[in-house]
PDB file of C-alpha atoms in Angstrom:
ATOM      1  CA  ALA A 182      34.918   2.622 -39.559  1.00 54.00           C
ATOM      2  CA  ARG A 183      34.040   3.950 -36.147  1.00 56.00           C
ATOM      3  CA  ALA A 184      33.916   1.573 -33.258  1.00 56.00           C
ATOM      4  CA  ARG A 185      30.523   1.264 -31.651  1.00 55.00           C
ATOM      5  CA  ALA A 186      30.277   2.633 -28.163  1.00 54.00           C
ATOM      6  CA  ARG A 187      29.310   0.101 -25.535  1.00 53.00           C
ATOM      7  CA  PRO A 188      25.928   0.795 -23.980  1.00 48.00           C
ATOM      8  CA  ARG A 189      26.337   2.494 -20.656  1.00 48.00           C
ATOM      9  CA  PRO A 190      24.315   1.404 -17.662  1.00 46.00           C
ATOM     10  CA  PRO A 191      21.491   3.776 -16.791  1.00 46.00           C
ATOM     11  CA  PRO A 192      22.283   6.339 -14.106  1.00 47.00           C
ATOM     12  CA  GLY A 193      20.761   6.288 -10.660  1.00 46.00           C
ATOM     13  CA  PRO A 194      18.701   3.595  -9.024  1.00 44.00           C
ATOM     14  CA  ALA A 195      19.505   0.777 -11.446  1.00 43.00           C
ATOM     15  CA  ARG A 196      23.108   0.811 -10.197  1.00 41.00           C
ATOM     16  CA  ALA A 197      22.218   0.521  -6.516  1.00 44.00           C
ATOM     17  CA  PRO A 198      22.335  -3.007  -5.119  1.00 45.00           C
ATOM     18  CA  ARG A 199      18.692  -3.881  -4.547  1.00 69.00           C
ATOM     19  CA  PRO A 200      18.909  -5.700  -1.211  1.00 70.00           C
ATOM     20  CA  HIS A 201      21.131  -2.908   0.088  1.00 88.00           C
ATOM     21  CA  LEU A 202      18.637  -0.272  -1.054  1.00 87.00           C
ATOM     22  CA  LEU A 203      15.694  -2.112   0.538  1.00 90.00           C
ATOM     23  CA  SER A 204      17.501  -2.548   3.856  1.00 92.00           C
ATOM     24  CA  ARG A 205      18.759   1.042   3.805  1.00 95.00           C
ATOM     25  CA  ILE A 206      15.239   2.450   3.386  1.00 95.00           C
ATOM     26  CA  LEU A 207      13.778   0.004   5.914  1.00 96.00           C
ATOM     27  CA  ASP A 208      16.493   0.874   8.448  1.00 97.00           C
ATOM     28  CA  GLY A 209      15.764   4.584   7.960  1.00 97.00           C
ATOM     29  CA  ILE A 210      12.027   4.058   8.462  1.00 98.00           C
ATOM     30  CA  ASN A 211      12.547   1.933  11.582  1.00 98.00           C
ATOM     31  CA  ARG A 212      15.094   4.314  13.094  1.00 98.00           C
ATOM     32  CA  ARG A 213      12.876   7.386  12.547  1.00 98.00           C
ATOM     33  CA  LEU A 214       9.858   5.700  14.143  1.00 98.00           C
ATOM     34  CA  GLN A 215      11.877   4.272  17.061  1.00 98.00           C
ATOM     35  CA  ASP A 216      13.439   7.688  17.742  1.00 98.00           C
ATOM     36  CA  ALA A 217       9.892   9.078  18.037  1.00 98.00           C
ATOM     37  CA  GLY A 218       8.862   6.274  20.404  1.00 98.00           C
ATOM     38  CA  ILE A 219       6.505   4.632  17.915  1.00 98.00           C
ATOM     39  CA  GLU A 220       6.229   0.856  18.001  1.00 97.00           C
ATOM     40  CA  ALA A 221       5.774  -0.452  14.483  1.00 98.00           C
ATOM     41  CA  ARG A 222       6.244  -3.482  12.297  1.00 97.00           C
ATOM     42  CA  SER A 223       7.624  -2.677   8.868  1.00 97.00           C
ATOM     43  CA  PHE A 224       8.220  -4.661   5.707  1.00 94.00           C
ATOM     44  CA  GLY A 225       9.791  -3.971   2.335  1.00 93.00           C
ATOM     45  CA  ARG A 226       9.608  -5.672  -1.038  1.00 89.00           C
ATOM     46  CA  GLU A 227      10.761  -5.231  -4.596  1.00 85.00           C
ATOM     47  CA  LYS A 228       8.107  -5.699  -7.263  1.00 80.00           C
ATOM     48  CA  SER A 229       8.861  -8.621  -9.577  1.00 76.00           C
ATOM     49  CA  LEU A 230       9.793  -7.917 -13.192  1.00 79.00           C
ATOM     50  CA  TYR A 231       6.564  -9.583 -14.287  1.00 80.00           C
ATOM     51  CA  SER A 232       4.478  -7.357 -11.968  1.00 77.00           C
ATOM     52  CA  ILE A 233       6.243  -4.277 -13.332  1.00 74.00           C
ATOM     53  CA  TYR A 234       5.621  -5.463 -16.883  1.00 78.00           C
ATOM     54  CA  ARG A 235       1.913  -6.135 -16.151  1.00 81.00           C
ATOM     55  CA  LYS A 236       1.484  -2.701 -14.576  1.00 77.00           C
ATOM     56  CA  MET A 237       3.170  -1.041 -17.555  1.00 80.00           C
ATOM     57  CA  LEU A 238       0.827  -2.865 -19.949  1.00 82.00           C
ATOM     58  CA  ASP A 239      -2.357  -2.468 -17.904  1.00 84.00           C
ATOM     59  CA  LYS A 240      -1.870   1.226 -17.174  1.00 82.00           C
ATOM     60  CA  ARG A 241       0.110   2.103 -20.335  1.00 84.00           C
ATOM     61  CA  LEU A 242       3.100   3.380 -18.381  1.00 79.00           C
ATOM     62  CA  SER A 243       6.780   3.668 -19.209  1.00 83.00           C
ATOM     63  CA  PHE A 244       9.219   2.104 -16.756  1.00 77.00           C
ATOM     64  CA  SER A 245      10.096   5.526 -15.312  1.00 75.00           C
ATOM     65  CA  GLN A 246       6.403   6.074 -14.516  1.00 73.00           C
ATOM     66  CA  VAL A 247       6.213   2.967 -12.309  1.00 67.00           C
ATOM     67  CA  LEU A 248       6.833   4.531  -8.902  1.00 66.00           C
ATOM     68  CA  ASP A 249       6.199   1.466  -6.762  1.00 69.00           C
ATOM     69  CA  VAL A 250       9.006  -0.853  -7.858  1.00 77.00           C
ATOM     70  CA  TYR A 251       9.939  -0.716  -4.187  1.00 84.00           C
ATOM     71  CA  GLY A 252       7.161  -0.841  -1.625  1.00 90.00           C
ATOM     72  CA  PHE A 253       7.094  -0.635   2.139  1.00 96.00           C
ATOM     73  CA  ARG A 254       4.351  -1.189   4.691  1.00 97.00           C
ATOM     74  CA  VAL A 255       4.330   0.147   8.239  1.00 98.00           C
ATOM     75  CA  LEU A 256       1.870  -1.272  10.785  1.00 98.00           C
ATOM     76  CA  VAL A 257       1.180   0.761  13.917  1.00 98.00           C
ATOM     77  CA  ALA A 258      -1.108   0.524  16.953  1.00 97.00           C
ATOM     78  CA  ASP A 259      -3.893   2.958  16.091  1.00 97.00           C
ATOM     79  CA  GLN A 260      -5.295   5.379  13.546  1.00 98.00           C
ATOM     80  CA  GLN A 261      -3.776   8.501  15.109  1.00 98.00           C
ATOM     81  CA  THR A 262      -0.325   6.913  15.035  1.00 98.00           C
ATOM     82  CA  CYS A 263      -0.750   6.310  11.286  1.00 98.00           C
ATOM     83  CA  TYR A 264      -0.829  10.071  10.745  1.00 98.00           C
ATOM     84  CA  VAL A 265       2.048  10.727  13.171  1.00 98.00           C
ATOM     85  CA  ALA A 266       4.157   8.126  11.339  1.00 98.00           C
ATOM     86  CA  LEU A 267       3.230   9.709   8.000  1.00 98.00           C
ATOM     87  CA  GLY A 268       4.468  13.111   9.176  1.00 98.00           C
ATOM     88  CA  LEU A 269       7.713  11.637  10.480  1.00 98.00           C
ATOM     89  CA  LEU A 270       8.410   9.723   7.289  1.00 98.00           C
ATOM     90  CA  HIS A 271       7.530  12.690   5.083  1.00 98.00           C
ATOM     91  CA  GLY A 272      10.223  14.499   7.068  1.00 97.00           C
ATOM     92  CA  LEU A 273      12.715  11.714   6.375  1.00 97.00           C
ATOM     93  CA  TYR A 274      12.077  11.271   2.645  1.00 97.00           C
ATOM     94  CA  LYS A 275      10.665  13.828   0.229  1.00 97.00           C
ATOM     95  CA  PRO A 276       7.066  13.063  -0.823  1.00 97.00           C
ATOM     96  CA  VAL A 277       6.162  13.094  -4.520  1.00 95.00           C
ATOM     97  CA  PRO A 278       3.498  15.782  -5.111  1.00 95.00           C
ATOM     98  CA  GLY A 279       0.092  14.378  -6.025  1.00 95.00           C
ATOM     99  CA  LYS A 280       1.007  10.868  -4.866  1.00 93.00           C
ATOM    100  CA  PHE A 281      -0.765  10.737  -1.501  1.00 97.00           C
ATOM    101  CA  LYS A 282      -4.046   8.951  -0.793  1.00 97.00           C
ATOM    102  CA  ASP A 283      -5.869   8.910   2.529  1.00 98.00           C
ATOM    103  CA  TYR A 284      -7.973   5.770   2.542  1.00 96.00           C
ATOM    104  CA  ILE A 285      -8.349   6.043   6.318  1.00 97.00           C
ATOM    105  CA  ALA A 286     -10.404   9.235   6.186  1.00 96.00           C
ATOM    106  CA  ILE A 287     -12.110   8.082   2.981  1.00 95.00           C
ATOM    107  CA  PRO A 288     -12.123   4.243   2.939  1.00 92.00           C
ATOM    108  CA  LYS A 289     -12.684   2.295  -0.263  1.00 89.00           C
ATOM    109  CA  PRO A 290     -16.214   0.862  -0.672  1.00 82.00           C
ATOM    110  CA  ASN A 291     -15.037  -2.560   0.569  1.00 82.00           C
ATOM    111  CA  GLY A 292     -13.788  -0.996   3.829  1.00 85.00           C
ATOM    112  CA  TYR A 293     -10.084  -0.913   2.878  1.00 90.00           C
ATOM    113  CA  GLN A 294      -8.171   1.667   4.919  1.00 95.00           C
ATOM    114  CA  SER A 295      -4.552   2.778   4.637  1.00 97.00           C
ATOM    115  CA  LEU A 296      -2.409   5.822   3.988  1.00 98.00           C
ATOM    116  CA  HIS A 297      -0.529   5.607   0.671  1.00 97.00           C
ATOM    117  CA  THR A 298       2.309   7.927  -0.246  1.00 97.00           C
ATOM    118  CA  THR A 299       5.173   7.889  -2.727  1.00 94.00           C
ATOM    119  CA  LEU A 300       8.536   9.109  -1.467  1.00 96.00           C
ATOM    120  CA  ILE A 301      11.965   9.738  -2.964  1.00 94.00           C
ATOM    121  CA  GLY A 302      14.569   7.552  -1.279  1.00 92.00           C
ATOM    122  CA  PRO A 303      18.335   7.178  -1.606  1.00 90.00           C
ATOM    123  CA  HIS A 304      19.805   7.687  -5.091  1.00 87.00           C
ATOM    124  CA  GLY A 305      16.559   9.434  -6.126  1.00 90.00           C
ATOM    125  CA  THR A 306      14.701   6.119  -6.068  1.00 89.00           C
ATOM    126  CA  PRO A 307      10.918   6.481  -5.701  1.00 89.00           C
ATOM    127  CA  PHE A 308       9.096   4.031  -3.464  1.00 93.00           C
ATOM    128  CA  GLU A 309       5.552   3.504  -2.244  1.00 94.00           C
ATOM    129  CA  LEU A 310       4.782   3.537   1.462  1.00 97.00           C
ATOM    130  CA  GLN A 311       1.586   2.223   3.051  1.00 97.00           C
ATOM    131  CA  ILE A 312       0.821   3.004   6.687  1.00 98.00           C
ATOM    132  CA  ARG A 313      -2.021   1.315   8.548  1.00 98.00           C
ATOM    133  CA  THR A 314      -3.014  -0.493  11.731  1.00 97.00           C
ATOM    134  CA  GLU A 315      -2.876  -4.258  12.246  1.00 94.00           C
ATOM    135  CA  ALA A 316      -6.691  -4.439  11.931  1.00 92.00           C
ATOM    136  CA  MET A 317      -6.585  -2.451   8.676  1.00 93.00           C
ATOM    137  CA  ASP A 318      -3.862  -4.762   7.386  1.00 93.00           C
ATOM    138  CA  ASN A 319      -5.911  -7.829   8.266  1.00 89.00           C
ATOM    139  CA  LEU A 320      -8.846  -6.452   6.275  1.00 85.00           C
ATOM    140  CA  ALA A 321      -6.544  -5.600   3.342  1.00 86.00           C
ATOM    141  CA  GLN A 322      -4.998  -9.077   3.322  1.00 85.00           C
ATOM    142  CA  GLU A 323      -8.019 -11.234   4.109  1.00 79.00           C
ATOM    143  CA  GLY A 324     -11.036  -9.197   2.965  1.00 74.00           C
ATOM    144  CA  ILE A 325     -14.212  -8.169   4.756  1.00 65.00           C
ATOM    145  CA  ALA A 326     -14.918 -11.799   5.709  1.00 60.00           C
ATOM    146  CA  SER A 327     -11.924 -11.661   8.053  1.00 59.00           C
ATOM    147  CA  HIS A 328     -14.056  -9.671  10.514  1.00 55.00           C
ATOM    148  CA  TRP A 329     -16.159 -12.727  11.256  1.00 56.00           C
ATOM    149  CA  LEU A 330     -13.065 -14.822  11.952  1.00 56.00           C
ATOM    150  CA  TYR A 331     -12.193 -12.487  14.814  1.00 54.00           C
ATOM    151  CA  LYS A 332     -15.696 -11.919  16.150  1.00 51.00           C
ATOM    152  CA  ASP A 333     -14.848 -13.518  19.492  1.00 49.00           C
ATOM    153  CA  SER A 334     -11.481 -11.792  19.823  1.00 52.00           C
ATOM    154  CA  GLU A 335     -10.643  -8.397  21.257  1.00 53.00           C
ATOM    155  CA  HIS A 336     -10.243  -7.038  17.698  1.00 52.00           C
ATOM    156  CA  PHE A 337     -13.948  -7.275  16.971  1.00 53.00           C
ATOM    157  CA  GLY A 338     -15.769  -4.285  18.376  1.00 57.00           C
ATOM    158  CA  ALA A 339     -18.491  -1.816  17.537  1.00 60.00           C
ATOM    159  CA  ASP A 340     -16.268  -0.192  14.898  1.00 63.00           C
ATOM    160  CA  LEU A 341     -15.878  -3.429  12.930  1.00 61.00           C
ATOM    161  CA  GLN A 342     -19.566  -4.246  13.334  1.00 63.00           C
ATOM    162  CA  GLN A 343     -20.382  -0.823  11.899  1.00 67.00           C
ATOM    163  CA  LYS A 344     -17.998  -1.339   8.964  1.00 65.00           C
ATOM    164  CA  THR A 345     -19.524  -4.729   8.238  1.00 66.00           C
ATOM    165  CA  SER A 346     -23.022  -3.249   8.355  1.00 65.00           C
ATOM    166  CA  THR A 347     -21.950  -0.427   6.027  1.00 70.00           C
ATOM    167  CA  TRP A 348     -20.454  -2.984   3.637  1.00 67.00           C
ATOM    168  CA  PHE A 349     -23.690  -5.006   3.565  1.00 66.00           C
ATOM    169  CA  HIS A 350     -25.666  -1.843   2.808  1.00 66.00           C
ATOM    170  CA  SER A 351     -23.258  -0.980  -0.023  1.00 69.00           C
ATOM    171  CA  LEU A 352     -23.842  -4.503  -1.393  1.00 67.00           C
ATOM    172  CA  LEU A 353     -27.586  -3.877  -1.436  1.00 67.00           C
ATOM    173  CA  ASP A 354     -27.032  -0.577  -3.268  1.00 67.00           C
ATOM    174  CA  LEU A 355     -24.691  -2.284  -5.724  1.00 66.00           C
ATOM    175  CA  GLN A 356     -27.154  -5.113  -6.320  1.00 65.00           C
ATOM    176  CA  SER A 357     -29.930  -2.684  -7.204  1.00 65.00           C
ATOM    177  CA  ALA A 358     -27.589  -0.681  -9.476  1.00 66.00           C
ATOM    178  CA  THR A 359     -26.125  -3.724 -11.280  1.00 64.00           C
ATOM    179  CA  ASP A 360     -28.068  -5.253 -14.157  1.00 63.00           C
ATOM    180  CA  GLU A 361     -26.034  -8.434 -14.501  1.00 62.00           C
ATOM    181  CA  SER A 362     -25.844 -10.904 -11.624  1.00 61.00           C
ATOM    182  CA  GLY A 363     -22.349 -11.898 -12.829  1.00 61.00           C
ATOM    183  CA  ASP A 364     -21.106  -8.321 -12.370  1.00 65.00           C
ATOM    184  CA  PHE A 365     -22.568  -8.196  -8.881  1.00 61.00           C
ATOM    185  CA  LEU A 366     -20.911 -11.503  -7.958  1.00 64.00           C
ATOM    186  CA  GLU A 367     -17.542 -10.235  -9.217  1.00 67.00           C
ATOM    187  CA  HIS A 368     -17.826  -7.171  -6.940  1.00 64.00           C
ATOM    188  CA  VAL A 369     -18.661  -9.386  -3.970  1.00 62.00           C
ATOM    189  CA  LYS A 370     -15.739 -11.744  -4.709  1.00 61.00           C
ATOM    190  CA  VAL A 371     -13.289  -8.833  -4.847  1.00 64.00           C
ATOM    191  CA  ASP A 372     -14.542  -7.549  -1.496  1.00 62.00           C
ATOM    192  CA  LEU A 373     -14.529 -10.942   0.208  1.00 59.00           C
ATOM    193  CA  PHE A 374     -11.335 -12.323  -1.283  1.00 55.00           C
ATOM    194  CA  PRO A 375      -8.983  -9.467  -2.296  1.00 57.00           C
ATOM    195  CA  HIS A 376      -6.256 -11.742  -3.671  1.00 51.00           C
TER     196      HIS A 376
END
């Protein structure tokens, strides 16, 4: 009888120590931006096994199709710097074709703005990168209602007033296009409270 071969660990990213991989990518991002004179705050995270599992089920993906197991966010001072940072980081890590979204130029209906790209990091590990301003991040984290919290601060200006007005108009359009009041309320909840 032949002896059974022991299963071999998968090649590539699964062998890399996760905290080391996260810090290595984060260090590379920070160094590239600092070398270019860009002040930024950056964060990294590893998606939980449950989140990966849910994404695989919800979107009918295999594990190898989940490209955002690792995710990073870069916060910069202004919109123009978002694009400069994108160019610098696309020069550092190879972008995955077809995996770039410009939600700054074309915001989501709820006002969400960010640049999203998927890059290939060390050991061929794909990761998602989001680049946005502090104000964009606040909207993404807290929802459109966050604008009113900062009305008296320096962050609230004509631009945010315009976005809020646009959002209210989109609500009116949505209300007239939605037959069920429950559906309309769900849309409003998602916009106001994104989590």
